[in-house]
Each structure stands twice: as C-alpha cells, then as structure tokens.
Amino acid sequence: MKMAKMAQRGQMTRAVRDRQGVSAGLSAQAVRLEQAAHAARARSGQGAQGARAAHSVNGTLVARMAPRPKTGWALALAALVFLLALAGCGGAGGNGDAAATTASGGTGGENAATGTADGGNAEGSGGAALQAGAAGASGGLSGVNEFPISAEKITMSAFIAPNALIENIETNEFTKWYEEKTNVHIEWDAVPQQARLERLNLILAADDLPEIIFGASVTKDDEMVYGPAGKFIDLTPYIEKHGYYIKEMYEKVPYVLSGITAADGMIYSLPQVNECFHCMYDGTRNWINSKLQGELGLKTPTTTEEFREYLRSLKSAGMIPYSGSKPDAGYMNRLVAFLANAFIYTDPFDGLLIVDGEVQAAYARPEFREALKYINSLYAEGLIDPAAFTQTDDELKQTVENPDGNRVGVASSYYFGSLASLEGERHKEFDILYPVAGPEGVQYTHYNPYRQSTGQFVVTNRAKNVDAAVKWADYLFSDDAAVRYIECGREGYEWRRAEDGELDFYDRPAARARIDTVAYAETTNVHYYQTGPSFRSFDYRESWFRGAGDMYGKDAYEWRLHVYTLGQTKYRPDMKRLRVYPPVYTTEADSRELKRITSNIKDQRTLYVDAFATGQRDIDAEWDAYIAGLEAVELPLYLEIKQRAYDASLYKDSIPEPGNPDAPIKFDDPVNK
C-alpha cells in the first residue's frame, strides 16, 4: 500500500518540485544599469537572436547524450531519465530563484566556461576528458553504505558558506563525528554567508576550485555553464555505483530525479529536499501584535482599507504601526510583497507568475503599480516605519524586545522567532496576519510548492576521488543524518525518542522529540543548521513531538507555524489559471544569457520599487521610465527565456499539492479563482 501511494504521488500533482537603505547605493546601481542598457542597445537584439538559436539546438543537446550503463537501479529509472531529457526539463532551485550566481556582465564566467581548464580544452571531447580524468579510482573503498569509507584516511577540500548560527564548521560536533565514521577529513574553506556570492564568483571565474562545493546554492544557470565545460562532474554514474540513501530518496519522492537532471541529461549537483509545509508559504508572512490588539480592542483587518484603519488606530495610540526589515540583496521587501499580493500575485524572490500559460513579471504589471500607490499612501500617513526599508533583522528584533515594552503593532518577518527570542515571552505576543483582500478581491499568499534546492553538493574537476566524495555525501540523505547533521544534533543531548502519549502535528504518536531548543534556534556547534545536501520528507518533518502544553511553548514553535500555515493554504494560487513559476533548468546558451542579464533586472527593480513605496520617486511621473529601464536591461529577453524553459518542462501539466498528500486532513480550496 505504501509503495502504491508513493507511485501515485510521483505520477500526480508533484511530478517535479523544489524551492526567500532605501537610498543607499542607488547611484551605483543607476550607473550599472545605464552601462547594461548601453551594452544592450549596442548589441541591437543579439541576445534575443542567440536565445532563439539556443532553443533550436536544445533537441540536439539531448540527442547527443552518450548512453550510460544501465544496471540495477538505473534500469528502473532509465525510461524516466529519457523522457526528462526529451522534454528538456530541469529541476528546481532552492528558493525558486533562478538568479545567476556569477556576477552579471562579467567576462570571468564566460572565459572560464569556454576556455581551458588544467591546460586542456574544456569543451567537446576535452570536457569529457576532464570528467574522466577527475573521476579517480574506487579501489580500496568500502561497499555501499558501509563505513568507514576507506581504511586509509582520505582528505578532500571543500568550499562552504555555513549558516551564521554555526560557531565553527571545523570544530563542529557533526564534523568531528562524521570524520570518525567515514575516515574522510574535509579541509574547509569557509566564508561568511554574506560573502558567498562574491567568493564563489571568484573561484569559478579564476578556476581556483576546491574538490567539493558544499551548501553554497550553486544556481542552475551556473550548472549549465560550468557543467558542460567540464568544471562540474556528472554524478550520475557515481550515484548508480555508490548511492544508497540517494536512491532511496528517488523511490520515496520520484520528482527528485527529474528535479536534479539538467537540460543536457546530466546530474551536476545533489539537492537539499525539504518537504517543509510551513516553508511553502513563508515568503510574505506578516505578524500582528495580538496583545496590543486586545488592549486597544481592535478587530483583525481583512481588507486593505480595514488594514489602513487598523494602522491609524495603532499610530493614534503612540505605537509603531507597521515595521519590518530590508531583504537580502536582489529580493523584494517582504512588507511590499505582502501588500502587493492584495493586487496581484507577487513572489518576493523572482517576481514571476504564469497567467493562462504566459510567464509574466508581476513588478512590471499595472496591478503592481496600483499596489505601490496604496503602499505609498500608507507611508505618507506615517503608518509604515521608515526603518522597515533600511534596518536589519537584528535591529527589528531589538525594537520588539525593547525592555520598556513592545510598541510594534504589525511586523513583516519570516517567523515570530525572528522578532523575539524563543527563550523569552515577547514572541508570544504575535500571531499570523493572514492576507488582506484588495479592491478587486485579490488575496494571495506567497506559495512555493517546489521544495527542492539544487546546487548543494557539487564535485569539481579538481576532485582526486569522485567515488569517495559521492559515498561521503550519500549518508547525508538518511533520516539519521537529517536529525544529527541538518537540524538537531546528538541523541540524548539535543533530541530523544518520543515517549508514549506524545503526539505529532496531526495527533498521531510522535517518533522523536527535541530536548534543547537553543541548539537549533540559536548559535550552535552541534549540527550544520540546514546547510548542505539532505532529505527531509513531509512524513519525517511532521512526525516530531509537537511540544508539551500549548503551541506558544518554546519547544512547540514548529507546530505553531504548522497551525498558522493550515490557515494560509486557501490563499494560494489555484495553479490552473494562475501558477507560480517552477524551478526549471535552461539550456547552456540560455543560462549564459540569464547570467548576463538577471542581476541588472533585479537592480532596476530594487532601484525603483522601494523608492516608489517611500515617495522618493513619483509613481505617476516615473512609472514609464521604470518600465523603459526594465526593457533596456532586457526584461523581454528574460521572460522569453523563462517562457521557453517552462514550456519545455514537465511542470506545465502538473498541479502541486498544497501540503502532505498523506496528511489525515483535507486542505482548503483556493479562494482566488
């Protein structure tokens, strides 16, 4: 019965799935945008012609795939791989964002991909030679899922941008434990998260590669540039030879294989698969201070005008009506996206939507213009905290945790633990604010059903022993590794087996329980804090003990998010008339184009959107200039490439499920039709 469910699950809706200073730096962005626009004009349409040519060779790329040995597990999946290759489809990106990793407009990535590596030609037969040369021998290694991996110590180099909450990746408890288990020592080249893109760009462009790129979210575009060039190893034969937990993941969640298979049929990276229910809806969450609401006797707003009146009441009471924090570079402010979703579906990451099969950019639509007018009207009344566009998450947290009291009435943030420490009481003052309806009844929440993030484990052509590298990665996809290395730590210290009477998120007997909240909610050195390749299914995630007492306890934060999310599901797009953009692969040629233009488009959007919201730019007077700027940095070409990739994918005819298909409940139907 379970296998039948899994087969049905793979065939139906989730065939493929996966993946978050107003004025500061504006002048520099403007210069870069003008340079990009000038270059685009000089090319006189070359980009679009190149993109069309790339589309025409997509079938050739697939047809020229070399046949692979098909034994055992490979035979069972050969048909699926063949169909995926013919469809030209790809997988899914971590947060749904297909932005290029390498700096746009630079020549380093182009030269590195088309030039030489190790003194050999990186294209054609030279690329194949590099792949073969980097393979190494598997002699002396243990059997499948046997440890240690080798009787003799193996040392490999790895680039990593660890989560900022990890104290030290080299002295981390899991690092030490896993080295003892595998007899593999990793020489970590660790950089801060905020330096990830810059450093990754440098090592790719300069051909200064480690053996492994770990947990760095290498984009699909980079895979399609550096993979065919021979810098990234095709992992397919090594998975066939050494995979145990990876193959088990394929069987449990069939969409994974299609999600990591690039447009040329190769597998250049291993993913992080995280079927996290509350993460599917987290991009535009806002939080209402229920304590203040009760003290002031206010009714929860359900429309944009009711929300305006609610904020006015908070301001009159001397509160900070509405605050938030600036997003990561290239993303839309969560506050702006939350309110824009009352006018048009707005993804804060890539800003794309699909209406009746047509890929569109929400931030270039007339409805988004109306949303900005509404937001600006709130800002002009002093109902939005100016700091919401400039302050960091930590600065917002300091405001909420002010010893003199919490004056923030509504806050835009990932979750309540980002607003106040779970160790204190202040986080309990916040409950979710569900989407408000706009003048036309539009009422969306951000929705990302594609819970697969590729680019989490890449083996480069510098690897001395690819077999050992893949064997080392395979265990990380087990449930045991998910507990110990990804999110919790050591049994008996940070987690334990659940006891009789302890229930999971759906009132069933729980499997595990957390012991030490601090180990996964604050700075830790016992696990990798969700950095790196792994597999966590819906069933795994929802089988944990939900916590003692009510959902506001510090050990019940995930159950609390789960409960809130159940109320969000009805605000998702219907995925029929309106769909979210899936994380697809593009061809090598199209990937090069995306790497060239994507960051310029995001810069143009960032330059204007927050300025419109805060009144630094006049929406009526400068909207046409904003749209013209988007066209100058080649938004039409960007949408053309995205459309082509979507049309060639398997996502077109699938409808993702709003949560765990095996959950003992029925999810609400979408209210937006």
XYZ file of C-alpha atoms in Angstrom:
673
model
C 0.000 0.000 0.000
C 2.800 2.423 0.904
C 4.632 1.772 -2.370
C 1.395 2.276 -4.288
C 0.925 5.603 -2.546
C 4.451 6.615 -3.461
C 3.938 5.660 -7.072
C 0.674 7.574 -7.202
C 2.334 10.522 -5.502
C 5.020 10.591 -8.180
C 2.547 10.383 -11.067
C 0.128 13.021 -9.916
C 0.491 16.583 -8.958
C 4.054 16.735 -7.689
C 5.918 15.262 -10.689
C 8.539 17.936 -10.193
C 9.068 20.377 -7.242
C 11.581 22.331 -5.106
C 12.334 25.827 -3.717
C 13.455 33.664 0.331
C 18.825 51.734 2.817
C 16.130 52.936 0.534
C 18.611 55.414 -0.945
C 21.886 53.645 -0.134
C 23.736 52.546 -3.234
C 21.128 53.860 -5.672
C 23.623 55.949 -7.613
C 25.947 52.956 -8.101
C 23.033 50.823 -9.229
C 21.985 53.539 -11.664
C 25.455 53.614 -13.219
C 25.498 49.829 -13.623
C 22.023 49.861 -15.125
C 22.921 52.574 -17.628
C 26.023 50.616 -18.638
C 23.949 47.472 -19.094
C 21.320 49.339 -21.092
C 24.025 50.858 -23.315
C 25.530 47.412 -23.927
C 22.094 46.022 -24.756
C 21.465 48.798 -27.274
C 24.867 48.160 -28.845
C 24.039 44.508 -29.340
C 20.870 45.521 -31.224
C 18.913 42.417 -30.416
C 21.738 39.873 -30.495
C 20.573 38.454 -27.171
C 17.139 37.525 -28.429
C 18.580 36.014 -31.604
C 21.042 33.992 -29.575
C 18.263 32.780 -27.317
C 16.215 31.636 -30.291
C 19.230 29.805 -31.685
C 19.796 28.142 -28.342
C 16.232 26.892 -28.344
C 16.747 25.316 -31.744
C 19.708 23.260 -30.546
C 18.048 22.023 -27.372
C 16.983 18.823 -29.087
C 20.494 18.350 -30.432
C 21.942 18.611 -26.947
C 19.629 15.867 -25.797
C 20.176 13.696 -28.865
C 23.955 13.767 -28.384
C 23.819 12.418 -24.850
C 26.074 9.419 -24.510
C 24.315 6.222 -23.363
C 25.052 5.262 -19.773
C 25.433 1.822 -18.231
C 22.040 0.677 -17.031
C 22.232 -1.866 -14.278
C 20.071 -2.441 -11.234
C 18.522 0.809 -10.094
C 19.453 2.557 -13.355
C 17.250 0.216 -15.410
C 14.247 1.091 -13.292
C 14.763 4.799 -13.913
C 16.089 4.768 -17.486
C 12.717 5.481 -19.042
C 12.103 8.427 -16.737
C 15.532 9.927 -17.468
C 14.938 9.516 -21.216
C 11.579 11.262 -21.064
C 13.003 14.080 -18.979
C 15.835 14.575 -21.431
C 13.463 14.674 -24.389
C 11.307 17.214 -22.586
C 14.351 19.385 -21.981
C 13.113 19.917 -18.469
C 15.109 20.649 -15.375
C 14.797 20.636 -11.677
C 14.119 23.124 -9.001
C 16.034 25.884 -7.317
C 16.299 26.424 -3.585
C 14.023 29.335 -3.092
C 12.529 29.361 -6.563
C 15.034 31.986 -7.580
C 16.960 31.410 -10.805
C 19.289 34.377 -10.391
C 22.807 33.813 -11.617
C 25.492 33.089 -9.079
C 28.226 34.689 -11.136
C 28.331 38.472 -11.440
C 26.250 39.611 -14.391
C 28.010 41.154 -17.327
C 31.452 39.939 -16.257
C 33.815 38.077 -18.531
C 35.300 35.736 -15.975
C 32.468 33.244 -16.075
C 32.375 33.293 -19.855
C 36.118 32.752 -20.183
C 36.145 30.055 -17.541
C 33.360 28.171 -19.263
C 34.610 28.410 -22.830
C 38.352 28.483 -22.303
C 40.707 25.914 -20.846
C 40.965 24.034 -17.598
C 44.008 22.089 -16.474
C 45.558 23.107 -19.782
C 43.012 21.169 -21.826
C 40.102 22.168 -23.995
C 37.058 22.493 -21.728
C 34.569 21.795 -24.475
C 33.675 18.796 -26.597
C 35.955 15.818 -26.138
C 38.236 17.908 -23.906
C 35.384 18.367 -21.429
C 34.754 14.633 -21.444
C 38.431 14.007 -20.848
C 38.372 16.304 -17.838
C 35.370 14.441 -16.465
C 37.116 11.118 -16.909
C 40.388 12.394 -15.525
C 38.709 13.743 -12.395
C 36.882 10.520 -11.719
C 39.610 8.810 -9.747
C 39.538 5.175 -8.733
C 37.150 3.489 -6.347
C 39.642 0.814 -5.379
C 40.132 0.464 -1.637
C 36.711 1.909 -0.779
C 34.131 0.089 1.299
C 30.880 -1.316 -0.044
C 27.644 0.577 -0.497
C 26.538 2.183 2.788
C 29.481 0.633 4.644
C 31.774 2.596 6.950
C 34.456 3.718 7.182
C 34.628 4.671 3.529
C 38.311 3.835 3.374
C 40.821 2.118 5.643
C 43.284 4.864 4.791
C 42.496 8.480 5.643
C 41.133 10.445 2.688
C 41.411 14.229 2.600
C 39.223 16.446 0.400
C 38.931 20.224 0.086
C 35.523 21.893 0.213
C 34.152 25.409 -0.134
C 31.289 26.249 2.248
C 29.337 29.323 3.330
C 27.964 27.999 6.639
C 24.900 29.331 8.384
C 25.856 32.262 10.601
C 24.489 30.366 13.619
C 27.217 27.716 13.323
C 30.075 28.598 15.648
C 32.882 26.841 13.761
C 32.467 24.322 10.969
C 35.863 22.715 11.643
C 35.205 22.044 15.353
C 31.505 21.314 14.883
C 30.355 18.144 16.673
C 28.978 16.636 13.498
C 32.161 17.422 11.565
C 34.234 15.521 14.116
C 31.740 12.647 14.416
C 31.406 12.203 10.656
C 35.155 12.225 10.088
C 35.494 9.424 12.623
C 32.645 7.485 10.988
C 33.904 7.855 7.396
C 37.667 8.293 7.834
C 37.381 11.267 5.477
C 38.870 14.588 6.516
C 37.470 17.763 4.953
C 39.665 20.824 4.636
C 37.008 23.518 4.820
C 37.326 26.855 3.056
C 34.593 28.636 4.994
C 33.352 32.134 4.168
C 30.527 34.154 5.775
C 27.119 33.838 4.166
C 27.167 37.457 3.032
C 30.415 36.802 1.135
C 29.164 33.620 -0.541
C 28.333 35.043 -3.972
C 31.456 37.147 -4.277
C 33.790 34.332 -3.247
C 32.017 31.722 -5.360
C 32.195 34.042 -8.363
C 35.927 34.436 -7.851
C 36.778 30.756 -7.563
C 34.638 29.872 -10.587
C 35.982 32.660 -12.771
C 39.611 32.164 -11.716
C 39.422 28.368 -11.990
C 40.545 28.240 -8.354
C 38.286 25.343 -7.493
C 38.122 23.120 -4.416
C 37.239 19.462 -4.852
C 33.741 19.997 -3.454
C 31.366 22.968 -3.342
C 29.140 22.313 -0.335
C 25.919 24.043 0.679
C 26.660 27.090 -1.491
C 23.423 27.037 -3.539
C 25.104 26.900 -6.928
C 22.451 28.046 -9.386
C 21.071 26.053 -12.277
C 22.497 28.635 -14.647
C 25.981 28.050 -13.272
C 25.475 24.296 -13.522
C 24.609 24.681 -17.193
C 27.673 26.848 -17.839
C 30.330 25.032 -15.812
C 28.966 21.502 -16.150
C 29.214 21.125 -19.930
C 32.561 22.962 -19.759
C 33.931 20.131 -17.650
C 34.366 22.031 -14.378
C 31.491 20.224 -12.647
C 31.421 16.416 -12.692
C 28.374 14.483 -13.888
C 27.475 12.498 -10.757
C 25.127 10.020 -12.449
C 27.473 7.014 -12.724
C 28.762 7.545 -9.182
C 25.234 7.607 -7.764
C 24.476 4.411 -9.663
C 27.590 2.824 -8.200
C 27.619 4.113 -4.621
C 24.194 5.550 -3.885
C 22.058 4.003 -1.147
C 20.146 6.779 0.584
C 20.082 8.879 -2.575
C 18.363 6.035 -4.444
C 16.040 5.516 -1.503
C 15.094 9.186 -1.788
C 14.381 8.710 -5.505
C 11.990 5.888 -4.662
C 10.198 7.799 -1.916
C 9.859 11.078 -3.818
C 10.055 10.450 -7.576
C 10.136 14.132 -8.528
C 13.677 14.430 -7.151
C 15.365 12.708 -10.084
C 13.737 14.972 -12.646
C 14.468 17.959 -10.431
C 18.238 17.421 -10.429
C 18.596 16.325 -14.057
C 19.972 19.221 -16.090
C 18.866 20.172 -19.590
C 21.678 18.067 -21.091
C 20.644 14.974 -19.121
C 23.479 15.165 -16.591
C 23.379 15.495 -12.798
C 25.844 18.203 -11.774
C 24.721 18.668 -8.184
C 22.930 16.987 -5.312
C 19.978 18.757 -3.692
C 18.533 19.611 -0.357
C 14.993 18.215 -0.419
C 12.950 19.704 2.379
C 9.230 18.989 2.309
C 8.607 21.699 4.850
C 4.919 22.592 4.975
C 5.262 25.992 6.616
C 8.216 26.882 4.335
C 5.912 26.535 1.324
C 4.056 29.654 2.461
C 6.718 31.709 4.253
C 7.747 34.343 1.698
C 5.273 37.075 2.646
C 4.278 36.303 6.234
C 3.273 39.194 8.480
C 2.631 39.179 12.223
C 0.036 41.054 14.247
C 0.652 42.009 17.871
C -2.342 40.269 19.439
C -1.511 41.666 22.877
C -1.765 45.255 21.632
C -4.795 44.353 19.567
C -6.601 43.099 22.662
C -5.599 46.082 24.787
C -6.874 48.511 22.135
C -9.980 46.478 21.340
C -9.238 46.281 17.615
C -10.709 43.911 15.066
C -8.360 41.928 12.813
C -8.275 43.618 9.381
C -9.302 41.555 6.349
C -9.159 44.189 3.561
C -6.655 46.853 2.532
C -8.887 49.656 3.810
C -9.539 47.901 7.098
C -5.781 47.490 7.378
C -5.322 51.236 6.876
C -7.769 51.981 9.683
C -6.090 49.418 11.920
C -2.708 51.099 11.434
C -4.247 54.510 12.101
C -5.547 53.237 15.435
C -2.084 51.980 16.368
C -0.493 55.299 15.428
C -3.042 57.215 17.486
C -2.134 55.052 20.484
C 1.548 56.017 20.120
C 2.666 52.707 18.650
C 4.881 51.850 15.688
C 2.063 50.784 13.368
C 3.918 48.657 10.800
C 7.583 47.689 10.645
C 9.906 45.193 9.010
C 13.456 44.835 7.731
C 15.358 45.055 4.477
C 15.610 41.821 2.460
C 18.646 40.014 1.127
C 20.147 41.591 -1.978
C 18.021 41.132 -5.081
C 14.824 40.209 -3.265
C 11.721 42.304 -2.738
C 10.911 43.727 0.671
C 8.581 41.296 2.451
C 6.327 44.156 3.561
C 5.927 45.374 -0.027
C 5.256 41.863 -1.311
C 2.664 41.168 1.405
C 0.607 44.217 0.448
C 1.173 43.798 -3.297
C -0.472 40.373 -3.032
C -3.738 42.207 -2.422
C -3.495 43.441 -6.026
C -1.548 40.793 -7.981
C 0.242 37.572 -7.075
C 3.746 38.713 -6.127
C 6.662 36.401 -5.446
C 9.280 38.331 -3.431
C 12.112 36.248 -4.860
C 11.852 36.129 -8.654
C 8.695 38.219 -9.066
C 7.310 35.869 -11.724
C 3.856 34.423 -12.233
C 2.162 32.449 -15.001
C -1.279 33.569 -16.169
C -3.088 31.309 -18.630
C 0.255 29.796 -19.616
C 2.057 33.124 -20.130
C 5.099 33.950 -17.975
C 4.873 37.495 -16.629
C 6.815 39.762 -14.270
C 4.437 40.952 -11.557
C 6.597 44.005 -10.843
C 6.030 45.290 -14.407
C 2.241 44.918 -14.370
C -0.317 47.757 -13.941
C -1.741 45.976 -10.861
C 1.656 46.236 -9.161
C 1.656 49.960 -9.876
C -1.658 50.249 -8.026
C -0.212 48.259 -5.152
C 2.710 50.679 -4.876
C 0.321 53.621 -4.830
C -1.521 52.042 -1.915
C 1.701 51.312 -0.037
C 2.941 54.847 -0.616
C -0.320 56.236 0.747
C 0.264 54.320 3.998
C 3.853 55.524 4.147
C 2.807 59.144 3.552
C 0.473 58.942 6.570
C 3.285 57.718 8.792
C 1.705 54.283 9.088
C 4.819 52.417 7.867
C 8.047 52.628 9.838
C 10.784 54.119 7.573
C 13.234 51.705 9.209
C 11.357 48.820 7.550
C 13.339 49.580 4.384
C 16.776 50.020 5.961
C 17.150 48.063 9.203
C 18.427 44.526 9.638
C 16.522 41.637 11.178
C 18.560 42.054 14.367
C 17.668 45.744 14.605
C 13.975 44.922 14.218
C 14.366 42.290 16.917
C 15.942 44.847 19.254
C 12.962 47.151 18.738
C 10.484 44.382 19.526
C 12.481 43.299 22.594
C 12.842 46.824 23.969
C 12.900 46.490 27.796
C 10.401 49.353 28.013
C 7.838 47.361 26.060
C 6.940 46.206 22.569
C 5.419 49.068 20.565
C 5.381 47.276 17.186
C 1.777 46.684 16.108
C 2.359 44.721 12.887
C 5.677 43.285 11.703
C 6.866 41.703 8.489
C 9.243 38.820 9.177
C 9.935 35.181 8.367
C 8.539 33.957 11.684
C 7.912 35.073 15.255
C 11.302 33.759 16.359
C 12.879 36.369 14.084
C 11.038 39.063 16.021
C 11.862 37.911 19.534
C 13.860 35.143 21.183
C 12.042 31.862 21.777
C 13.675 31.877 25.221
C 11.592 34.866 26.277
C 7.916 35.784 26.352
C 7.763 38.569 23.772
C 7.361 36.219 20.762
C 4.069 35.003 22.249
C 2.536 38.424 21.604
C 2.479 37.780 17.848
C 0.067 35.757 15.733
C -0.060 35.491 11.979
C -1.817 38.170 9.958
C -3.466 36.445 7.028
C -3.512 38.176 3.612
C -5.838 41.148 3.270
C -8.092 41.495 0.230
C -7.561 44.343 -2.205
C -10.151 46.457 -4.020
C -10.755 43.690 -6.595
C -10.892 40.908 -4.004
C -7.357 39.659 -4.717
C -5.949 37.953 -1.609
C -2.782 35.908 -2.197
C -0.087 34.445 -0.015
C 3.359 33.557 -1.320
C 3.434 29.897 -2.324
C 6.406 27.705 -3.238
C 5.423 24.041 -3.512
C 8.715 23.082 -5.161
C 10.688 22.054 -2.097
C 13.910 21.034 -3.771
C 17.060 23.135 -3.747
C 19.713 22.037 -6.224
C 23.365 23.089 -6.130
C 24.001 21.899 -2.578
C 26.792 19.435 -3.382
C 28.972 19.860 -6.448
C 32.085 17.834 -7.252
C 34.589 19.689 -9.418
C 37.218 18.524 -11.861
C 39.792 19.069 -9.111
C 38.473 16.072 -7.190
C 41.037 13.313 -6.750
C 38.440 10.684 -5.840
C 34.879 11.339 -7.004
C 33.796 7.889 -5.819
C 34.746 8.730 -2.229
C 33.108 12.164 -2.481
C 29.753 10.698 -3.563
C 29.936 7.924 -0.941
C 30.627 10.617 1.667
C 27.582 12.613 0.515
C 25.211 9.638 0.297
C 24.746 9.153 4.049
C 23.711 12.808 4.380
C 20.382 11.872 2.730
C 19.376 9.468 5.505
C 16.843 10.254 8.234
C 19.585 9.751 10.814
C 21.700 12.419 9.144
C 18.719 14.742 8.852
C 18.355 14.628 12.627
C 22.011 14.737 13.571
C 23.561 16.960 10.924
C 20.852 19.156 9.435
C 18.622 20.333 12.244
C 19.059 18.899 15.720
C 22.219 17.148 16.901
C 23.004 14.216 19.152
C 20.525 11.712 20.507
C 20.240 12.080 24.253
C 21.535 15.645 24.185
C 19.508 17.665 21.683
C 16.807 15.096 20.862
C 15.333 11.803 22.111
C 12.881 9.099 21.090
C 9.289 10.125 21.718
C 7.500 8.675 24.731
C 4.043 7.173 24.967
C 1.365 9.853 24.834
C 3.484 12.360 22.926
C 1.714 13.389 19.720
C 2.888 14.700 16.357
C 1.427 17.575 14.332
C -1.639 15.516 13.361
C -2.391 13.960 16.774
C -0.599 10.714 15.938
C 2.071 9.056 18.118
C 5.266 11.034 17.620
C 8.606 9.494 16.566
C 11.119 11.943 18.089
C 11.220 14.868 20.489
C 13.610 17.789 20.865
C 15.439 18.357 24.121
C 17.413 21.561 23.763
C 15.700 24.347 21.802
C 18.772 26.560 21.955
C 20.746 24.013 19.915
C 18.643 24.684 16.812
C 17.118 28.113 17.395
C 20.248 29.996 18.481
C 24.007 29.771 17.862
C 25.116 26.141 17.846
C 28.115 23.960 17.163
C 26.477 20.546 17.140
C 24.934 20.427 13.655
C 25.051 22.255 10.301
C 21.849 24.258 10.745
C 20.241 23.279 7.428
C 23.382 23.840 5.366
C 24.137 21.223 2.723
C 22.552 18.288 0.871
C 19.856 16.313 2.696
C 16.390 14.798 2.504
C 13.513 15.585 4.859
C 10.119 14.315 3.766
C 6.726 15.557 4.899
C 6.351 12.401 6.965
C 9.733 12.898 8.635
C 9.091 16.532 9.482
C 5.550 16.058 10.746
C 6.356 13.023 12.917
C 8.183 15.039 15.602
C 6.635 15.596 19.025
C 4.779 18.882 18.681
C 5.640 20.035 22.190
C 4.132 19.984 25.647
C 1.296 22.349 26.530
C 0.034 24.869 24.001
C 1.647 25.925 20.755
C 3.288 29.011 22.270
C 5.855 26.967 24.192
C 9.462 27.363 23.071
C 9.660 23.700 22.044
C 6.431 23.928 20.026
C 7.443 26.634 17.570
C 7.259 24.347 14.516
C 3.811 23.089 15.473
C 2.739 26.706 15.899
C 3.976 27.504 12.395
C 2.178 24.399 11.141
C -1.116 25.548 12.653
C -0.765 29.041 11.198
C 0.091 27.596 7.784
C -3.037 25.459 7.697
C -4.932 28.758 7.626
C -2.746 30.123 4.817
C -3.319 27.340 2.292
C -6.584 28.747 0.964
C -4.822 31.921 -0.189
C -2.503 30.041 -2.570
C -2.834 30.427 -6.360
C -5.177 27.889 -7.906
C -2.275 26.518 -10.043
C -4.616 26.280 -13.014
C -5.345 29.747 -14.369
C -2.584 31.290 -12.269
C 0.559 29.346 -11.466
C 3.803 30.110 -9.671
C 6.966 29.826 -11.711
C 8.698 26.464 -11.190
C 12.455 25.966 -10.789
C 13.398 24.706 -14.237
C 16.730 24.240 -15.973
C 17.519 26.183 -19.137
C 19.896 25.263 -21.931
C 23.562 26.202 -21.669
C 23.117 29.109 -24.091
C 20.054 30.443 -22.285
C 21.801 30.049 -18.944
C 24.616 32.253 -20.183
C 22.077 34.900 -21.155
C 20.368 34.712 -17.771
C 23.699 35.069 -16.007
C 24.358 38.174 -18.079
C 21.051 39.983 -17.544
C 19.393 38.751 -14.327
C 21.213 40.891 -11.776
C 20.704 44.017 -13.915
C 16.969 43.386 -13.948
C 16.936 42.940 -10.178
C 18.978 46.115 -9.741
C 16.476 48.055 -11.842
C 13.594 46.695 -9.798
C 15.322 47.474 -6.500
C 16.259 50.972 -7.688
C 12.629 51.915 -8.204
C 10.261 49.768 -6.136
C 11.252 50.864 -2.622
C 11.645 54.451 -3.858
C 8.075 54.351 -5.190
C 6.824 52.886 -1.917
C 8.506 55.568 0.201
C 7.778 58.525 -2.064
C 11.376 59.149 -3.090
C 10.163 58.676 -6.635
C 6.809 59.800 -8.010
C 4.902 56.770 -9.284
C 2.764 58.650 -11.798
C 5.654 60.705 -13.158
C 8.297 57.971 -13.283
C 6.465 54.694 -13.894
C 7.070 54.837 -17.648
C 10.781 55.444 -17.032
C 10.829 52.412 -14.725
C 9.276 50.195 -17.407
C 11.599 51.605 -20.072
C 14.540 50.815 -17.798
C 13.372 47.215 -17.434
C 13.172 46.920 -21.194
C 16.650 48.438 -21.556
C 18.152 45.770 -19.295
C 16.355 43.124 -21.372
C 13.401 42.021 -19.298
C 11.628 40.912 -22.533
C 14.501 38.519 -23.303
C 14.475 37.291 -19.703
C 10.750 36.489 -19.941
C 11.249 34.853 -23.349
C 13.869 32.511 -21.886
C 11.720 31.761 -18.841
C 8.737 31.027 -21.089
C 10.747 28.674 -23.264
C 12.103 26.785 -20.266
C 8.649 26.477 -18.721
C 7.081 25.262 -21.982
C 9.735 22.547 -22.278
C 9.298 21.324 -18.706
C 7.082 18.724 -17.068
C 5.710 21.327 -14.685
C 3.206 22.623 -17.243
C 0.750 19.798 -16.792
C 1.189 19.137 -13.074
C -0.626 20.645 -10.111
C 1.418 20.536 -6.904
C -0.298 19.544 -3.714
C -0.741 22.201 -1.015
C 0.824 20.002 1.667
C 1.469 16.396 2.650
C -0.714 14.195 0.407
C -0.779 11.564 3.169
C -1.921 14.021 5.855
C -5.144 12.967 7.631
C -6.899 16.222 6.670
C -8.312 17.936 3.593
C -6.702 21.251 2.688
C -8.954 24.216 1.901
C -9.686 25.045 -1.721
C -8.120 28.273 -3.036
C -10.230 31.411 -2.562
C -8.562 33.086 -5.570
C -10.101 31.728 -8.754
